[in-house]
PDB file of C-alpha atoms in Angstrom:
ATOM      1  CA  MET A   1      89.812  71.517 136.051  1.00 36.00           C
ATOM      2  CA  THR A   2      90.045  69.942 139.599  1.00 37.00           C
ATOM      3  CA  ALA A   3      92.881  69.595 142.035  1.00 36.00           C
ATOM      4  CA  TYR A   4      93.752  66.318 143.497  1.00 33.00           C
ATOM      5  CA  SER A   5      95.933  66.313 146.601  1.00 38.00           C
ATOM      6  CA  GLY A   6      99.065  64.572 145.768  1.00 38.00           C
ATOM      7  CA  VAL A   7      97.239  62.250 143.549  1.00 39.00           C
ATOM      8  CA  ALA A   8      96.065  62.615 140.150  1.00 49.00           C
ATOM      9  CA  PRO A   9      96.373  65.988 138.139  1.00 64.00           C
ATOM     10  CA  GLY A  10      93.858  68.109 136.689  1.00 88.00           C
ATOM     11  CA  VAL A  11      94.811  68.521 133.105  1.00 92.00           C
ATOM     12  CA  ARG A  12      93.774  71.121 130.508  1.00 94.00           C
ATOM     13  CA  GLU A  13      94.770  70.757 126.785  1.00 93.00           C
ATOM     14  CA  LEU A  14      95.187  73.583 124.943  1.00 95.00           C
ATOM     15  CA  SER A  15      96.390  73.862 121.268  1.00 95.00           C
ATOM     16  CA  ALA A  16     100.405  74.426 121.915  1.00 96.00           C
ATOM     17  CA  LEU A  17     100.677  73.131 125.666  1.00 96.00           C
ATOM     18  CA  THR A  18      99.219  71.217 127.996  1.00 96.00           C
ATOM     19  CA  ILE A  19      98.053  72.539 131.883  1.00 97.00           C
ATOM     20  CA  SER A  20      98.426  69.951 134.591  1.00 96.00           C
ATOM     21  CA  LYS A  21      97.561  71.085 138.280  1.00 96.00           C
ATOM     22  CA  VAL A  22      98.127  69.123 141.485  1.00 95.00           C
ATOM     23  CA  ALA A  23      97.684  70.392 145.158  1.00 95.00           C
ATOM     24  CA  VAL A  24     100.495  69.450 147.479  1.00 96.00           C
ATOM     25  CA  GLY A  25     100.974  69.634 151.222  1.00 95.00           C
ATOM     26  CA  PRO A  26      99.031  70.561 154.265  1.00 95.00           C
ATOM     27  CA  GLY A  27      97.917  73.963 152.346  1.00 94.00           C
ATOM     28  CA  ASP A  28      96.646  72.230 149.310  1.00 95.00           C
ATOM     29  CA  ASN A  29      98.868  74.441 147.488  1.00 97.00           C
ATOM     30  CA  ASN A  30      98.646  74.461 143.973  1.00 97.00           C
ATOM     31  CA  CYS A  31     101.350  73.424 141.577  1.00 97.00           C
ATOM     32  CA  TYR A  32     101.192  73.856 137.894  1.00 98.00           C
ATOM     33  CA  LEU A  33     103.035  72.238 135.119  1.00 98.00           C
ATOM     34  CA  LEU A  34     103.107  73.778 131.319  1.00 98.00           C
ATOM     35  CA  HIS A  35     104.228  71.139 129.078  1.00 97.00           C
ATOM     36  CA  CYS A  36     105.164  72.547 125.667  1.00 98.00           C
ATOM     37  CA  HIS A  37     103.666  70.147 122.611  1.00 97.00           C
ATOM     38  CA  SER A  38     106.224  71.172 119.840  1.00 98.00           C
ATOM     39  CA  THR A  39     109.383  70.862 122.055  1.00 98.00           C
ATOM     40  CA  GLY A  40     108.794  68.932 125.113  1.00 98.00           C
ATOM     41  CA  LYS A  41     109.766  71.498 127.530  1.00 98.00           C
ATOM     42  CA  ARG A  42     108.446  72.062 130.957  1.00 98.00           C
ATOM     43  CA  LEU A  43     107.654  74.660 133.344  1.00 98.00           C
ATOM     44  CA  MET A  44     106.581  74.115 136.656  1.00 98.00           C
ATOM     45  CA  ILE A  45     105.098  77.326 138.881  1.00 98.00           C
ATOM     46  CA  ASP A  46     105.091  76.912 142.687  1.00 98.00           C
ATOM     47  CA  ALA A  47     107.291  73.864 143.667  1.00 98.00           C
ATOM     48  CA  ALA A  48     105.430  74.071 146.894  1.00 98.00           C
ATOM     49  CA  ASN A  49     105.721  70.777 148.958  1.00 97.00           C
ATOM     50  CA  GLU A  50     105.899  66.695 148.668  1.00 97.00           C
ATOM     51  CA  PRO A  51     108.736  66.888 146.288  1.00 97.00           C
ATOM     52  CA  GLU A  52     108.312  63.205 145.483  1.00 97.00           C
ATOM     53  CA  VAL A  53     104.852  63.927 144.051  1.00 96.00           C
ATOM     54  CA  LEU A  54     105.990  66.799 142.013  1.00 97.00           C
ATOM     55  CA  LEU A  55     108.828  64.844 140.635  1.00 97.00           C
ATOM     56  CA  ASP A  56     106.509  62.472 139.515  1.00 96.00           C
ATOM     57  CA  PHE A  57     104.430  65.369 138.161  1.00 95.00           C
ATOM     58  CA  CYS A  58     107.255  66.166 135.792  1.00 97.00           C
ATOM     59  CA  ASP A  59     108.384  62.933 135.090  1.00 96.00           C
ATOM     60  CA  ARG A  60     111.829  63.952 136.899  1.00 97.00           C
ATOM     61  CA  ARG A  61     112.114  66.504 133.760  1.00 97.00           C
ATOM     62  CA  LEU A  62     111.771  69.888 134.016  1.00 98.00           C
ATOM     63  CA  ASP A  63     113.519  73.045 132.537  1.00 98.00           C
ATOM     64  CA  ALA A  64     112.117  76.093 134.439  1.00 98.00           C
ATOM     65  CA  VAL A  65     110.421  76.716 137.943  1.00 98.00           C
ATOM     66  CA  VAL A  66     108.721  80.177 138.794  1.00 98.00           C
ATOM     67  CA  THR A  67     107.971  80.667 142.468  1.00 98.00           C
ATOM     68  CA  THR A  68     105.340  83.217 142.542  1.00 98.00           C
ATOM     69  CA  HIS A  69     106.287  84.888 145.797  1.00 98.00           C
ATOM     70  CA  GLN A  70     108.328  84.738 148.973  1.00 98.00           C
ATOM     71  CA  HIS A  71     105.575  82.995 151.522  1.00 98.00           C
ATOM     72  CA  TRP A  72     107.259  79.689 152.842  1.00 97.00           C
ATOM     73  CA  ASP A  73     104.284  77.291 151.837  1.00 97.00           C
ATOM     74  CA  HIS A  74     105.223  78.208 147.989  1.00 98.00           C
ATOM     75  CA  TRP A  75     108.697  76.761 148.360  1.00 98.00           C
ATOM     76  CA  GLU A  76     110.274  75.466 151.083  1.00 96.00           C
ATOM     77  CA  ASN A  77     109.490  71.949 151.206  1.00 97.00           C
ATOM     78  CA  GLY A  78     109.544  71.409 147.980  1.00 98.00           C
ATOM     79  CA  LEU A  79     111.608  73.748 145.359  1.00 98.00           C
ATOM     80  CA  ALA A  80     115.517  72.658 146.567  1.00 98.00           C
ATOM     81  CA  ALA A  81     114.544  68.804 145.870  1.00 98.00           C
ATOM     82  CA  VAL A  82     112.897  69.497 142.743  1.00 98.00           C
ATOM     83  CA  VAL A  83     115.390  71.877 141.292  1.00 98.00           C
ATOM     84  CA  ASP A  84     118.605  69.673 142.373  1.00 98.00           C
ATOM     85  CA  THR A  85     116.901  66.531 140.740  1.00 98.00           C
ATOM     86  CA  THR A  86     115.796  68.273 137.334  1.00 98.00           C
ATOM     87  CA  GLY A  87     118.500  71.115 137.253  1.00 98.00           C
ATOM     88  CA  ALA A  88     115.540  73.610 136.587  1.00 98.00           C
ATOM     89  CA  THR A  89     116.198  77.457 136.028  1.00 98.00           C
ATOM     90  CA  THR A  90     114.736  79.400 138.851  1.00 98.00           C
ATOM     91  CA  TYR A  91     112.163  82.668 138.689  1.00 98.00           C
ATOM     92  CA  ALA A  92     110.772  84.811 140.988  1.00 98.00           C
ATOM     93  CA  GLY A  93     109.844  88.255 141.556  1.00 98.00           C
ATOM     94  CA  GLU A  94     112.927  90.695 142.428  1.00 98.00           C
ATOM     95  CA  PRO A  95     111.908  92.194 145.642  1.00 98.00           C
ATOM     96  CA  ASP A  96     110.818  88.699 147.111  1.00 98.00           C
ATOM     97  CA  VAL A  97     114.289  86.589 145.939  1.00 98.00           C
ATOM     98  CA  PRO A  98     115.965  87.628 149.421  1.00 98.00           C
ATOM     99  CA  GLY A  99     113.306  85.788 150.909  1.00 98.00           C
ATOM    100  CA  ILE A 100     113.311  82.466 148.913  1.00 98.00           C
ATOM    101  CA  LYS A 101     116.308  80.227 150.371  1.00 97.00           C
ATOM    102  CA  VAL A 102     116.842  78.222 146.935  1.00 98.00           C
ATOM    103  CA  PRO A 103     118.971  80.394 144.770  1.00 98.00           C
ATOM    104  CA  THR A 104     117.213  82.200 141.844  1.00 98.00           C
ATOM    105  CA  ASP A 105     118.669  82.350 138.567  1.00 98.00           C
ATOM    106  CA  VAL A 106     116.630  84.925 136.861  1.00 98.00           C
ATOM    107  CA  ALA A 107     115.030  87.771 139.013  1.00 98.00           C
ATOM    108  CA  LEU A 108     111.603  88.974 137.285  1.00 98.00           C
ATOM    109  CA  HIS A 109     110.367  92.285 136.634  1.00 98.00           C
ATOM    110  CA  ASP A 110     106.689  93.449 135.581  1.00 98.00           C
ATOM    111  CA  GLY A 111     106.543  93.143 131.801  1.00 98.00           C
ATOM    112  CA  ASP A 112     109.155  90.759 131.574  1.00 98.00           C
ATOM    113  CA  ILE A 113     108.964  87.361 129.130  1.00 98.00           C
ATOM    114  CA  ILE A 114     109.964  83.857 130.131  1.00 98.00           C
ATOM    115  CA  THR A 115     110.211  81.575 127.131  1.00 98.00           C
ATOM    116  CA  CYS A 116     110.153  78.019 127.872  1.00 98.00           C
ATOM    117  CA  GLY A 117     110.216  76.140 124.406  1.00 97.00           C
ATOM    118  CA  ALA A 118     107.620  77.573 122.044  1.00 98.00           C
ATOM    119  CA  PHE A 119     105.570  79.179 124.198  1.00 98.00           C
ATOM    120  CA  GLU A 120     106.013  82.602 126.469  1.00 98.00           C
ATOM    121  CA  LEU A 121     104.466  83.773 129.711  1.00 98.00           C
ATOM    122  CA  ARG A 122     104.264  87.602 130.272  1.00 98.00           C
ATOM    123  CA  VAL A 123     105.184  88.442 134.016  1.00 98.00           C
ATOM    124  CA  ILE A 124     102.665  90.639 135.789  1.00 98.00           C
ATOM    125  CA  ARG A 125     103.869  92.125 139.133  1.00 98.00           C
ATOM    126  CA  LEU A 126     101.205  92.502 141.588  1.00 98.00           C
ATOM    127  CA  THR A 127     102.201  94.385 144.750  1.00 98.00           C
ATOM    128  CA  GLY A 128     100.499  93.704 148.142  1.00 98.00           C
ATOM    129  CA  HIS A 129     100.396  89.940 149.195  1.00 98.00           C
ATOM    130  CA  THR A 130     104.151  90.400 149.047  1.00 98.00           C
ATOM    131  CA  PRO A 131     106.320  93.023 147.389  1.00 98.00           C
ATOM    132  CA  GLY A 132     107.339  90.949 144.620  1.00 98.00           C
ATOM    133  CA  SER A 133     104.371  88.713 143.910  1.00 98.00           C
ATOM    134  CA  VAL A 134     104.138  87.992 140.328  1.00 98.00           C
ATOM    135  CA  ALA A 135     101.304  86.768 138.048  1.00 98.00           C
ATOM    136  CA  LEU A 136     102.163  84.871 134.903  1.00 98.00           C
ATOM    137  CA  LEU A 137     100.096  85.313 131.341  1.00 98.00           C
ATOM    138  CA  TYR A 138      99.851  82.819 128.823  1.00 98.00           C
ATOM    139  CA  ASP A 139      97.895  84.589 125.861  1.00 97.00           C
ATOM    140  CA  ASP A 140      96.712  81.454 123.857  1.00 97.00           C
ATOM    141  CA  PRO A 141      96.936  82.547 119.890  1.00 94.00           C
ATOM    142  CA  GLU A 142      94.003  80.225 119.652  1.00 95.00           C
ATOM    143  CA  GLY A 143      92.008  80.537 122.275  1.00 95.00           C
ATOM    144  CA  HIS A 144      91.365  82.810 125.544  1.00 96.00           C
ATOM    145  CA  PRO A 145      94.092  84.012 128.195  1.00 98.00           C
ATOM    146  CA  HIS A 146      95.338  81.760 131.195  1.00 98.00           C
ATOM    147  CA  LEU A 147      96.704  83.738 134.031  1.00 98.00           C
ATOM    148  CA  PHE A 148      98.455  82.297 137.229  1.00 98.00           C
ATOM    149  CA  THR A 149      97.796  84.268 140.087  1.00 98.00           C
ATOM    150  CA  GLY A 150      99.939  82.840 142.980  1.00 98.00           C
ATOM    151  CA  ASP A 151      98.266  84.192 146.328  1.00 98.00           C
ATOM    152  CA  SER A 152      97.385  87.718 144.590  1.00 98.00           C
ATOM    153  CA  LEU A 153      93.490  86.887 143.016  1.00 98.00           C
ATOM    154  CA  PHE A 154      91.318  83.799 143.980  1.00 97.00           C
ATOM    155  CA  PRO A 155      87.782  83.429 143.273  1.00 97.00           C
ATOM    156  CA  GLY A 156      86.083  85.720 145.869  1.00 97.00           C
ATOM    157  CA  GLY A 157      88.770  88.130 146.592  1.00 97.00           C
ATOM    158  CA  LEU A 158      92.091  89.427 146.545  1.00 98.00           C
ATOM    159  CA  GLY A 159      95.143  87.650 148.395  1.00 97.00           C
ATOM    160  CA  ASN A 160      95.537  88.170 152.081  1.00 97.00           C
ATOM    161  CA  THR A 161      97.212  91.878 153.079  1.00 98.00           C
ATOM    162  CA  PHE A 162      97.066  91.233 156.477  1.00 97.00           C
ATOM    163  CA  GLY A 163      95.263  94.003 157.795  1.00 96.00           C
ATOM    164  CA  ASP A 164      97.505  96.938 156.052  1.00 97.00           C
ATOM    165  CA  PRO A 165      95.264  98.827 154.243  1.00 97.00           C
ATOM    166  CA  ASP A 166      98.400 100.399 152.180  1.00 98.00           C
ATOM    167  CA  ALA A 167      99.480  96.917 151.088  1.00 98.00           C
ATOM    168  CA  PHE A 168      95.620  96.170 150.030  1.00 98.00           C
ATOM    169  CA  ALA A 169      95.233  99.352 148.155  1.00 98.00           C
ATOM    170  CA  SER A 170      98.082  98.098 146.270  1.00 98.00           C
ATOM    171  CA  LEU A 171      97.054  94.934 145.488  1.00 98.00           C
ATOM    172  CA  LEU A 172      93.523  96.447 144.556  1.00 98.00           C
ATOM    173  CA  LYS A 173      95.062  98.875 142.126  1.00 98.00           C
ATOM    174  CA  ASP A 174      97.675  96.424 140.144  1.00 98.00           C
ATOM    175  CA  VAL A 175      94.907  94.028 140.085  1.00 98.00           C
ATOM    176  CA  GLU A 176      92.635  96.235 138.611  1.00 98.00           C
ATOM    177  CA  GLU A 177      94.960  98.224 136.423  1.00 98.00           C
ATOM    178  CA  LYS A 178      97.041  95.426 135.172  1.00 98.00           C
ATOM    179  CA  ILE A 179      94.452  92.462 135.041  1.00 98.00           C
ATOM    180  CA  PHE A 180      90.805  93.451 135.189  1.00 98.00           C
ATOM    181  CA  ASP A 181      91.564  96.434 133.144  1.00 98.00           C
ATOM    182  CA  ARG A 182      93.335  94.711 130.106  1.00 98.00           C
ATOM    183  CA  LEU A 183      92.381  91.281 130.408  1.00 98.00           C
ATOM    184  CA  PRO A 184      88.996  89.847 128.922  1.00 98.00           C
ATOM    185  CA  ASP A 185      86.316  87.961 130.756  1.00 98.00           C
ATOM    186  CA  SER A 186      87.119  84.894 129.255  1.00 97.00           C
ATOM    187  CA  THR A 187      90.433  85.125 130.828  1.00 98.00           C
ATOM    188  CA  TRP A 188      90.758  81.676 133.143  1.00 97.00           C
ATOM    189  CA  VAL A 189      92.402  82.243 136.632  1.00 97.00           C
ATOM    190  CA  TYR A 190      94.696  79.446 138.225  1.00 97.00           C
ATOM    191  CA  PRO A 191      95.036  80.718 141.839  1.00 97.00           C
ATOM    192  CA  GLY A 192      97.936  79.685 144.464  1.00 97.00           C
ATOM    193  CA  HIS A 193      95.378  77.516 146.408  1.00 96.00           C
ATOM    194  CA  GLY A 194      91.796  75.930 145.696  1.00 95.00           C
ATOM    195  CA  LYS A 195      89.524  76.212 142.573  1.00 94.00           C
ATOM    196  CA  ASP A 196      90.110  77.976 139.392  1.00 95.00           C
ATOM    197  CA  THR A 197      87.927  80.782 138.182  1.00 96.00           C
ATOM    198  CA  GLU A 198      87.368  83.561 135.231  1.00 97.00           C
ATOM    199  CA  ILE A 199      87.659  86.938 134.972  1.00 98.00           C
ATOM    200  CA  GLY A 200      83.953  87.519 134.097  1.00 98.00           C
ATOM    201  CA  VAL A 201      83.145  85.554 136.944  1.00 97.00           C
ATOM    202  CA  GLU A 202      84.926  87.973 139.694  1.00 98.00           C
ATOM    203  CA  ARG A 203      84.459  91.498 137.682  1.00 98.00           C
ATOM    204  CA  PRO A 204      81.287  92.019 139.382  1.00 98.00           C
ATOM    205  CA  SER A 205      82.761  91.807 142.720  1.00 98.00           C
ATOM    206  CA  LEU A 206      85.493  94.492 142.614  1.00 98.00           C
ATOM    207  CA  PRO A 207      83.489  97.312 143.967  1.00 97.00           C
ATOM    208  CA  GLU A 208      82.774  95.010 147.294  1.00 97.00           C
ATOM    209  CA  TRP A 209      85.967  94.014 147.720  1.00 97.00           C
ATOM    210  CA  ARG A 210      87.096  97.508 147.360  1.00 96.00           C
ATOM    211  CA  ALA A 211      84.327  98.497 150.253  1.00 96.00           C
ATOM    212  CA  ARG A 212      85.146  95.593 152.516  1.00 94.00           C
ATOM    213  CA  GLY A 213      89.006  96.398 152.178  1.00 94.00           C
ATOM    214  CA  TRP A 214      90.083  92.795 152.042  1.00 92.00           C
TER     215      TRP A 214
END
């Protein structure tokens, strides 16, 4: 699935939902839309920028929007307008809520379940890029898992921990224990910027990431 900045979304069709992806703004932030086939309910992940693009992306109908973490580029220029227009319920990791200047309706904790229509997303807290970063897991009952990682996991490495060794150690521990130790290699990974990847593609690089410290 390929990102097209502000124009045409990449689309992945699953048995129960459609996952669409579009990149917006100067940082090419990935925005994902999950559309439930049986109920029509829609959930957006990271309403980051270019609100008119995002509103067209969701046909101005949206039930929920999850912000993966507090960094401004994932919410500042898109979230308020999207929520004001659609009335969507807002979600974010509890420690990051004060840093998101759009009201959060539901503060998320590790292990929480977000239900949208007939599908569920499990919240995985990944502390390090920010205190309250979350990943969202859709475990497709008729396929492999799909994991939305925000800026905590990318092709080729972890998210930026800004030279803080304690933050890096925390993020590496969470990613290893909560993702690589629990999810199969077939898990598809959808990051906050750039191309998608798979757990099996990234797994061999864990020792390298640990040794280099970023």
